Coordinates of C-alpha atoms and ligand atoms in Angstrom, one line a residue:
X1 CA 92.9 89.2 102.7
X2 CA 89.2 88.7 102.5
X3 CA 86.6 87.5 99.3
X4 CA 85.6 90.9 98.3
X5 CA 81.7 90.5 97.5
X6 CA 79.7 87.8 99.7
X7 CA 77.2 85.5 97.9
X8 CA 74.5 87.4 99.7
X9 CA 75.8 90.6 98.4
X10 CA 76.4 88.8 94.8
X11 CA 72.6 87.7 94.8
X12 CA 71.0 91.5 96.1
X13 CA 73.1 93.2 93.3
X14 CA 71.9 90.5 90.9
X15 CA 68.7 91.5 92.9
X16 CA 68.6 94.6 91.9
X17 CA 69.4 93.8 88.4
X18 CA 66.3 91.5 87.7
X19 CA 64.2 93.8 89.1
X20 CA 65.3 96.0 85.9
X21 CA 65.0 93.4 83.8
X22 CA 61.5 91.9 84.5
X23 CA 59.8 95.2 82.5
X24 CA 62.3 94.7 79.5
X25 CA 62.6 90.6 79.4
X26 CA 58.7 90.6 78.0
X27 CA 59.2 93.2 75.2
X28 CA 62.5 91.3 74.4
X29 CA 60.9 87.7 73.7
X30 CA 63.6 86.1 75.6
X31 CA 66.1 86.7 73.1
X32 CA 70.5 85.1 74.0
X33 CA 73.9 87.7 73.0
X34 CA 76.7 85.3 73.2
X35 CA 80.2 87.4 74.5
X36 CA 83.6 86.4 73.9
X37 CA 85.8 88.2 76.5
X38 CA 90.1 88.6 76.0
X39 CA 91.1 86.7 79.3
X40 CA 92.9 89.8 80.8
X41 CA 91.6 91.9 83.8
X42 CA 91.4 94.7 81.9
X43 CA 89.1 93.7 79.0
X44 CA 86.8 90.8 81.3
X45 CA 85.9 93.8 83.8
X46 CA 84.1 95.6 81.0
X47 CA 82.6 93.1 79.3
X48 CA 81.5 91.5 82.5
X49 CA 79.5 94.4 82.7
X50 CA 78.5 95.3 79.7
X51 CA 77.0 91.4 80.3
X52 CA 75.2 92.6 83.0
X53 CA 73.7 95.5 81.1
X54 CA 73.0 93.8 78.7
X55 CA 71.1 90.8 81.2
X56 CA 69.1 94.0 83.6
X57 CA 67.7 94.9 79.7
X58 CA 66.4 91.5 79.0
X59 CA 68.2 89.8 77.4
X60 CA 69.7 85.9 78.3
X61 CA 74.2 85.8 78.3
X62 CA 76.4 83.1 77.4
X63 CA 79.9 83.7 78.3
X64 CA 82.5 81.8 76.5
X65 CA 86.2 82.3 77.3
X66 CA 89.1 80.7 77.5
X67 CA 90.9 78.1 80.7
X68 CA 93.6 80.5 80.9
X69 CA 92.3 83.4 83.6
X70 CA 89.0 82.1 83.3
X71 CA 86.1 83.9 85.1
X72 CA 84.6 82.7 88.0
X73 CA 81.1 81.6 86.6
X74 CA 79.7 81.6 90.7
X75 CA 80.4 85.3 91.2
X76 CA 77.7 85.6 88.2
X77 CA 74.7 83.1 88.2
X78 CA 72.7 84.2 86.0
X79 CA 75.0 83.7 83.0
X80 CA 75.5 80.7 81.1
X81 CA 79.2 79.5 80.8
X82 CA 81.5 77.9 78.5
X83 CA 85.4 77.2 78.6
X84 CA 87.1 76.8 75.9
X85 CA 90.4 75.4 75.4
X86 CA 92.7 78.0 74.7
X87 CA 95.7 75.3 73.8
X88 CA 98.3 77.5 75.8
X89 CA 101.7 76.5 77.0
X90 CA 102.6 76.8 80.3
X91 CA 105.8 79.1 78.7
X92 CA 102.9 81.0 77.1
X93 CA 100.2 82.1 79.2
X94 CA 102.0 85.0 80.1
X95 CA 101.8 88.9 79.8
X96 CA 105.3 89.8 79.9
X97 CA 105.2 89.9 75.9
X98 CA 101.7 90.7 75.5
X99 CA 101.7 91.4 71.6
X100 CA 102.7 87.1 71.5
X101 CA 100.0 86.5 73.7
X102 CA 97.1 88.1 71.8
X103 CA 99.3 86.5 68.6
X104 CA 98.8 83.3 69.9
X105 CA 95.7 83.5 71.5
X106 CA 94.3 84.1 67.7
X107 CA 95.2 81.8 66.4
X108 CA 94.7 78.9 68.9
X109 CA 91.6 79.4 69.7
X110 CA 89.7 79.8 66.5
X111 CA 88.6 75.6 65.9
X112 CA 87.6 75.7 69.8
X113 CA 85.5 79.2 69.5
X114 CA 84.1 77.6 65.7
X115 CA 82.9 74.1 68.3
X116 CA 81.6 76.3 71.1
X117 CA 79.7 78.5 68.8
X118 CA 78.8 75.2 66.5
X119 CA 77.7 73.8 69.5
X120 CA 75.3 76.7 71.3
X121 CA 73.9 77.4 68.4
X122 CA 72.8 73.8 68.7
X123 CA 71.6 73.9 71.8
X124 CA 69.6 77.1 70.8
X125 CA 67.3 76.0 68.8
X126 CA 65.5 74.6 71.7
X127 CA 65.7 77.5 73.9
X128 CA 66.2 81.6 73.1
X129 CA 67.4 82.0 69.6
X130 CA 70.8 84.0 69.6
X131 CA 70.7 87.3 68.6
X132 CA 74.5 88.3 68.0
X133 CA 77.9 87.4 69.3
X134 CA 79.8 90.3 71.2
X135 CA 83.2 89.8 70.6
X136 CA 86.4 91.5 72.1
X137 CA 87.7 93.7 69.5
X138 CA 91.0 92.2 69.9
X139 CA 89.8 88.3 68.6
X140 CA 90.0 89.0 65.0
X141 CA 89.4 85.8 63.7
X142 CA 85.8 86.1 65.5
X143 CA 83.7 87.9 62.8
X144 CA 84.9 85.5 59.8
X145 CA 84.1 82.3 62.2
X146 CA 80.1 83.8 63.4
X147 CA 79.6 84.9 59.7
X148 CA 79.7 81.5 58.9
X149 CA 77.1 80.3 61.2
X150 CA 75.1 83.6 60.0
X151 CA 75.3 85.1 62.9
X152 CA 76.3 89.5 63.7
X153 CA 79.0 90.7 65.4
X154 CA 79.3 93.8 67.0
X155 CA 82.8 94.2 68.6
X156 CA 83.7 96.0 72.0
X157 CA 86.5 97.8 72.6
X158 CA 88.1 98.2 75.6
X159 CA 90.5 101.4 75.1
X160 CA 89.2 105.3 74.7
X161 CA 87.8 106.1 71.6
X162 CA 90.7 108.5 70.8
X163 CA 93.5 105.9 71.3
X164 CA 92.0 103.7 68.8
X165 CA 92.1 105.6 66.7
X166 CA 95.5 106.2 67.3
X167 CA 95.8 102.4 66.8
X168 CA 94.0 102.8 63.3
X169 CA 96.8 105.4 61.9
X170 CA 99.5 103.0 62.6
X171 CA 100.3 102.4 58.5
X172 CA 99.6 106.2 57.7
X173 CA 102.1 106.9 60.4
X174 CA 104.5 103.8 59.0
X175 CA 104.3 105.4 56.0
X176 CA 105.3 108.7 57.3
X177 CA 108.4 107.4 59.1
X178 CA 107.5 107.7 62.6
X179 CA 108.7 103.9 62.5
X180 CA 110.5 102.5 63.9
X181 CA 110.7 105.4 66.8
X182 CA 113.8 107.3 67.1
X183 CA 115.0 108.5 70.5
X184 CA 116.1 111.6 68.6
X185 CA 112.3 111.9 68.1
X186 CA 110.2 111.8 70.9
X187 CA 109.3 115.3 71.7
X188 CA 108.3 116.2 68.7
X189 CA 104.3 116.5 68.4
X190 CA 102.8 114.3 66.0
X191 CA 100.3 116.2 63.9
X192 CA 98.1 113.7 62.8
X193 CA 96.7 112.8 65.7
X194 CA 97.2 115.8 67.6
X195 CA 98.3 116.8 71.2
X196 CA 99.9 113.5 71.3
X197 CA 103.9 113.3 71.2
X198 CA 106.2 110.6 69.3
X199 CA 106.8 109.7 72.9
X200 CA 102.8 108.8 73.3
X201 CA 102.0 107.0 70.3
X202 CA 100.5 103.0 71.9
X203 CA 103.3 101.2 71.0
X204 CA 103.6 97.8 73.1
X205 CA 107.0 96.6 73.4
X206 CA 107.5 93.2 72.2
X207 CA 109.8 91.0 70.6
X208 CA 108.5 91.2 67.6
X209 CA 107.2 94.7 65.9
X210 CA 106.0 93.4 62.4
X211 CA 103.6 90.9 64.8
X212 CA 102.2 94.1 66.6
X213 CA 101.1 96.0 62.9
X214 CA 100.0 93.0 61.8
X215 CA 98.0 92.7 64.8
X216 CA 96.4 96.1 64.9
X217 CA 96.0 95.6 61.7
X218 CA 93.7 92.5 61.5
X219 CA 91.8 94.6 64.1
X220 CA 91.0 97.5 62.1
X221 CA 89.1 95.0 59.2
X222 CA 87.6 93.3 61.5
X223 CA 86.1 96.9 63.4
X224 CA 85.5 97.6 59.7
X225 CA 83.6 94.4 58.8
X226 CA 81.6 94.4 62.2
X227 CA 78.1 94.8 62.1
X228 CA 79.0 97.4 65.2
X229 CA 81.5 99.1 67.4
X230 CA 80.6 99.1 71.0
X231 CA 82.7 101.9 73.4
X232 CA 83.5 101.5 76.8
X233 CA 83.3 105.5 76.8
X234 CA 81.0 108.7 76.6
X235 CA 80.4 111.4 74.3
X236 CA 80.9 114.5 76.5
X237 CA 84.1 113.4 77.0
X238 CA 85.8 112.2 72.8
X239 CA 83.5 114.2 71.0
X240 CA 86.1 115.0 68.5
X241 CA 87.0 111.6 68.6
X242 CA 83.6 110.0 68.2
X243 CA 82.8 112.3 65.5
X244 CA 86.5 110.8 63.3
X245 CA 85.9 107.3 64.3
X246 CA 81.8 107.7 62.0
X247 CA 84.6 108.7 59.2
X248 CA 86.7 105.9 59.5
X249 CA 84.4 103.0 60.7
X250 CA 81.1 103.4 58.7
X251 CA 79.1 101.1 61.0
X252 CA 76.6 101.7 64.0
X253 CA 78.5 103.4 66.5
X254 CA 77.3 102.6 70.3
X255 CA 79.2 104.6 73.0
X256 CA 77.7 103.9 76.4
X257 CA 80.0 104.3 79.3
X258 CA 80.9 103.8 81.6
X259 CA 80.1 100.8 82.0
X260 CA 80.5 100.0 85.5
X261 CA 78.6 102.8 86.7
X262 CA 75.1 100.9 85.9
X263 CA 75.1 99.0 88.8
X264 CA 76.4 98.4 92.1
X265 CA 80.4 97.3 91.9
X266 CA 79.9 94.0 90.4
X267 CA 82.8 92.0 90.9
X268 CA 84.8 89.7 88.1
X269 CA 88.6 89.9 89.2
X270 CA 90.6 87.7 88.8
X271 CA 92.9 88.1 92.5
X272 CA 91.1 88.8 95.9
X273 CA 90.7 91.9 96.4
X274 CA 91.3 93.1 99.7
X275 CA 88.7 94.4 102.2
X276 CA 90.9 95.7 104.9
X277 CA 92.2 98.7 102.7
X278 CA 88.6 100.1 103.2
X279 CA 89.3 99.7 107.0
X280 CA 92.6 101.6 106.8
X281 CA 90.8 104.1 104.3
X282 CA 88.0 105.2 107.0
X283 CA 90.5 106.0 109.8
X284 CA 92.3 109.1 107.5
X285 CA 91.2 112.8 107.0
X286 CA 88.8 113.4 103.1
X287 CA 91.0 113.5 100.9
X288 CA 94.6 113.1 102.1
X289 CA 95.2 109.3 100.7
X290 CA 97.3 108.9 97.3
X291 CA 95.5 105.5 95.7
X292 CA 98.6 103.3 93.9
X293 CA 97.8 101.1 91.6
X294 CA 99.7 100.4 88.3
X295 CA 96.8 98.0 87.0
X296 CA 96.9 94.0 86.0
X297 CA 100.3 93.7 84.0
X298 CA 102.9 97.0 83.9
X299 CA 105.9 95.9 85.6
X300 CA 108.7 98.0 87.3
X301 CA 112.3 97.0 87.7
X302 CA 113.9 96.6 91.5
X303 CA 115.4 100.0 91.2
X304 CA 112.4 101.9 89.6
X305 CA 110.2 99.7 92.8
X306 CA 112.7 101.8 95.1
X307 CA 112.2 104.9 93.6
X308 CA 108.8 104.9 94.1
X309 CA 109.0 103.6 98.2
X310 CA 111.4 105.8 98.5
X311 CA 108.7 109.1 96.5
X312 CA 106.5 107.2 98.7
X313 CA 108.0 107.9 101.6
X314 CA 109.0 111.6 101.4
X315 CA 106.3 112.9 100.4
X316 CA 105.0 112.7 104.1
X317 CA 101.4 112.0 102.5
X318 CA 98.9 109.2 103.5
X319 CA 99.2 106.4 100.1
X320 CA 97.9 103.3 100.3
X321 CA 99.4 101.5 97.3
X322 CA 98.8 98.0 95.3
X323 CA 102.2 95.4 95.1
X324 CA 100.3 93.2 93.4
X325 CA 102.7 89.5 93.2
X326 CA 104.3 89.8 89.6
X327 CA 104.8 93.8 90.0
X328 CA 108.6 93.6 90.5
X329 CA 108.9 90.6 88.0
X330 CA 110.3 87.0 90.1
X331 CA 109.8 89.0 93.1
X332 CA 107.8 87.2 95.5
X333 CA 105.2 90.7 96.8
X334 CA 107.1 93.4 98.6
X335 CA 110.5 91.5 99.7
X336 CA 111.9 94.4 97.6
X337 CA 111.5 97.5 99.9
X338 CA 114.2 99.1 102.0
X339 CA 115.3 97.8 105.3
X340 CA 112.7 99.4 107.5
X341 CA 110.4 101.3 104.7
X342 CA 107.0 99.3 106.9
X343 CA 108.4 101.0 110.3
X344 CA 109.6 104.5 108.8
X345 CA 106.2 104.7 107.3
X346 CA 104.1 103.5 109.5
X347 CA 100.0 104.5 109.7
X348 CA 100.4 106.7 107.1
X349 CA 100.4 103.8 105.0
X350 CA 98.6 100.6 104.0
X351 CA 100.4 98.2 101.3
X352 CA 97.8 95.5 99.7
X353 CA 98.4 92.7 97.0
X354 CA 95.3 94.0 95.2
X355 CA 92.3 96.5 96.1
X356 CA 88.5 97.0 95.5
X357 CA 89.9 99.9 93.1
X358 CA 85.8 101.1 92.6
X359 CA 85.5 101.6 96.4
X360 CA 89.0 102.5 97.1
X361 CA 88.5 105.7 94.5
X362 CA 84.6 106.0 95.6
X363 CA 85.7 106.5 99.2
X364 CA 86.1 109.8 101.1
X365 CA 89.6 109.9 102.3
X366 CA 90.5 108.8 98.6
X367 CA 92.3 112.3 97.3
X368 CA 94.9 111.2 94.2
X369 CA 95.3 108.4 92.0
X370 CA 98.8 107.8 90.8
X371 CA 98.2 105.1 88.5
X372 CA 99.3 103.3 84.8
X373 CA 96.2 105.2 83.2
X374 CA 94.8 101.5 82.0
X375 CA 91.3 102.5 80.3
X376 CA 89.3 101.0 82.6
X377 CA 91.1 102.7 85.9
X378 CA 91.3 105.9 83.8
X379 CA 87.2 106.1 83.8
X380 CA 87.3 104.6 87.5
X381 CA 88.9 107.7 88.4
X382 CA 86.9 109.8 86.4
X383 CA 83.5 108.5 87.2
X384 CA 84.9 109.4 91.3
X385 CA 85.8 112.8 90.9
X386 CA 90.3 112.0 91.9
X387 CA 92.9 113.9 90.2
X388 CA 95.9 111.9 89.5
X389 CA 99.1 111.7 88.6
X390 CA 100.1 109.8 85.3
X391 CA 102.7 107.4 85.2
X392 CA 102.0 105.9 81.5
X393 CA 103.8 102.2 80.5
X394 CA 103.1 100.8 77.3
X395 CA 100.3 101.1 74.7
X396 CA 97.4 102.9 75.3
X397 CA 98.0 103.7 78.5
X398 CA 100.3 106.3 77.0
X399 CA 97.7 108.2 74.6
X400 CA 94.8 108.1 77.8
X401 CA 97.4 110.0 80.1
X402 CA 99.2 112.8 77.4
X403 CA 94.4 113.6 77.4
X404 CA 94.4 113.7 81.6
X405 CA 96.9 115.8 82.2
X406 CA 96.7 117.9 78.7
X407 CA 93.5 118.2 77.4
X408 CA 91.1 117.3 80.9
X409 CA 93.4 118.9 82.5
X410 CA 92.5 116.6 85.4
X411 CA 95.5 114.9 86.4
X412 CA 99.1 115.7 86.2
X413 CA 102.1 113.8 83.9
X414 CA 104.9 111.4 85.4
X415 CA 107.2 111.0 82.8
X416 CA 107.9 107.6 82.6
X417 CA 111.4 107.7 82.4
X418 CA 111.5 110.0 85.4
X419 CA 111.0 107.4 88.2
X420 CA 113.3 109.1 90.3
X421 CA 112.4 109.3 94.1
X422 CA 113.0 113.4 94.1
X423 CA 110.0 113.9 91.0
X424 CA 107.9 111.5 92.8
X425 CA 107.7 114.0 96.0
X426 CA 107.2 116.7 93.6
X427 CA 104.3 114.9 91.4
X428 CA 102.8 114.1 95.1
X429 CA 103.0 117.2 96.4
X430 CA 101.9 119.0 93.1
X431 CA 98.5 116.7 93.4
X432 CA 97.9 116.6 97.2
X433 CA 98.8 120.0 98.9
X434 CA 99.0 122.4 96.0
X435 CA 96.5 124.8 93.8
X436 CA 97.5 122.8 90.7
X437 CA 96.4 119.8 92.2
X438 CA 93.0 122.2 94.0
X439 CA 92.6 122.6 90.1
X440 CA 92.5 119.6 88.5
X441 CA 90.0 118.5 92.1
X442 CA 87.7 120.8 91.0
X443 CA 87.7 120.2 87.0
X444 CA 87.2 116.5 87.4
X445 CA 84.2 116.3 90.1
X446 CA 82.7 118.7 87.2
X447 CA 83.8 115.9 84.4
X448 CA 82.3 113.4 87.7
X449 CA 78.7 115.5 86.9
X450 CA 78.8 114.7 83.5
X451 CA 79.0 111.0 83.9
X452 CA 75.7 110.5 86.4
X453 CA 74.2 113.7 83.2
X454 CA 75.4 110.9 80.1
X455 CA 74.0 107.8 81.8
X456 CA 70.5 109.3 83.2
X457 CA 67.2 109.2 82.0
X458 CA 67.6 111.1 78.5
X459 CA 71.8 111.4 78.9
X460 CA 74.3 110.4 75.5
X461 CA 75.3 107.4 76.6
X462 CA 71.4 106.6 78.1
X463 CA 70.3 107.5 74.4
X464 CA 73.0 105.0 72.8
X465 CA 72.1 102.1 74.7
X466 CA 68.5 102.7 73.8
X467 CA 69.8 102.2 70.4
X468 CA 72.1 98.7 70.6
X469 CA 69.6 96.8 72.6
X470 CA 66.8 98.3 69.5
X471 CA 70.1 97.2 67.5
X472 CA 70.4 93.4 68.2
X473 CA 66.8 93.2 68.9
X474 CA 66.8 93.6 64.8
X475 CA 69.0 90.9 64.0
Ligands
LIG501 N1 91.8 96.5 89.7 C1 91.5 96.4 91.1 N2 92.4 96.0 92.1 C2 93.7 96.8 91.9 C3 94.2 97.2 91.0 C4 93.1 97.6 89.5 O1 90.1 95.9 91.2 O2 94.5 97.0 93.0 C5 90.8 96.6 88.7 C6 90.3 98.2 88.6 O3 89.4 98.5 88.9 C7 90.2 98.0 86.8 C8 90.9 96.7 86.3 O4 91.5 96.0 87.0 O5 88.7 97.6 86.3 C9 92.4 97.4 85.3 O6 92.0 98.1 83.9 P1 92.8 99.3 84.3 O7 92.6 99.3 82.2 O8 92.7 100.3 84.3 O9 94.2 98.0 83.7 P2 95.2 97.3 82.9 O10 94.7 96.0 83.8 O11 94.4 96.4 81.6 O12 96.7 97.5 82.8

């Protein structure tokens, strides 16, 4: 395993940002923006990308972060980092029940965050004035704290707009009897959220379902009270959701995504990305490799893990598989693989603990992505024109998967209760060798072209970013 990016490369990326920044700095009169990411990989990545985008626009950047899953400051030496004591006990610092983790973080971090903000504002009296706070929307106390200091707050949501609207309609759906979800209704359509079915509702398995609903309510209430909402999404893909969002959340909305395409990949990875898989990809033919990764949190049991392994083997397609430590809870790494599996796979497969995902997706050999459809992974796949096998586990992943397969038609759906070797083999062949897969590839390649357009001069995200920077300057 090797470090993903050398200090020289990091410096090179920062230099390219510095060049763009140069032309804005004078204009921005050295205003500072404070950002507060939620400490999970899928939230840290977009927040650090956003910080880089704002830095290139001439703003100075301070990141307040928890000690749990702290980002590595040496990868972003152009930012100032402030750690706050999150007070998490050893058994609380776990993503096994995300709802409990979010709720504990939201209660334990109020005071440390307030103290940190007070200190930063005091320090700022001798430096650049603070323009605003940009908070991850899941931190639902931050607007109230910042308001106490007369600082404006903009919330950044790391999901798609469509799935946020689905979360926001939980109170209505509860009134209409959808919750608790009954197994007998899973295939029913949810008229209020067409084309979602009951099984696509973004619920998260938790030992406290009431806490889940309270959490969403607090997140929605804060989103309505904030000075604006930032989305890692773009108009061309979520036009209908955007217009609905404006009605439900009547605050300024900035859709400036996909964030990661603004600059060459700057890594905010919490795990070391194994670069050796890029050399392996170099040996494979174009569009032949299936990349398999379920993100930083999703877990499978040992039986499912074995079905995945057999499905990959029987598909006869080359594959690059991310087996994250903890993918099978309780196991160290890939020790649950069937005896002789690696010998049978030979050079046709490659397994890593964690990959440089954006580089993998951009590699010409990568022809498909079997994904859990986290929003970052979904966007990264769209940006590189790689069609998907959708295997959502929980929460917004289910909404993203339904849109990928049924609305944008750039992926095929593998039902979450059908993690079975023959179904897997069928889905892999459909994507990688059949006409159906070819059609999906053509559609996602044309979506990729829309991404390039929305980010270029005069495009929808370009325009929205201009509005955002002017808006921040107006505070
Ligand atoms: N990722 C990575 N290496 C891997 C798997 C994932 O760098 O082997 C990154 C991926 O590029 C994405 C993030 O981790 O930016 C995962 O975010 P996502 O929203 O897709 O899923 P989550 O981890 O939040 O479930």
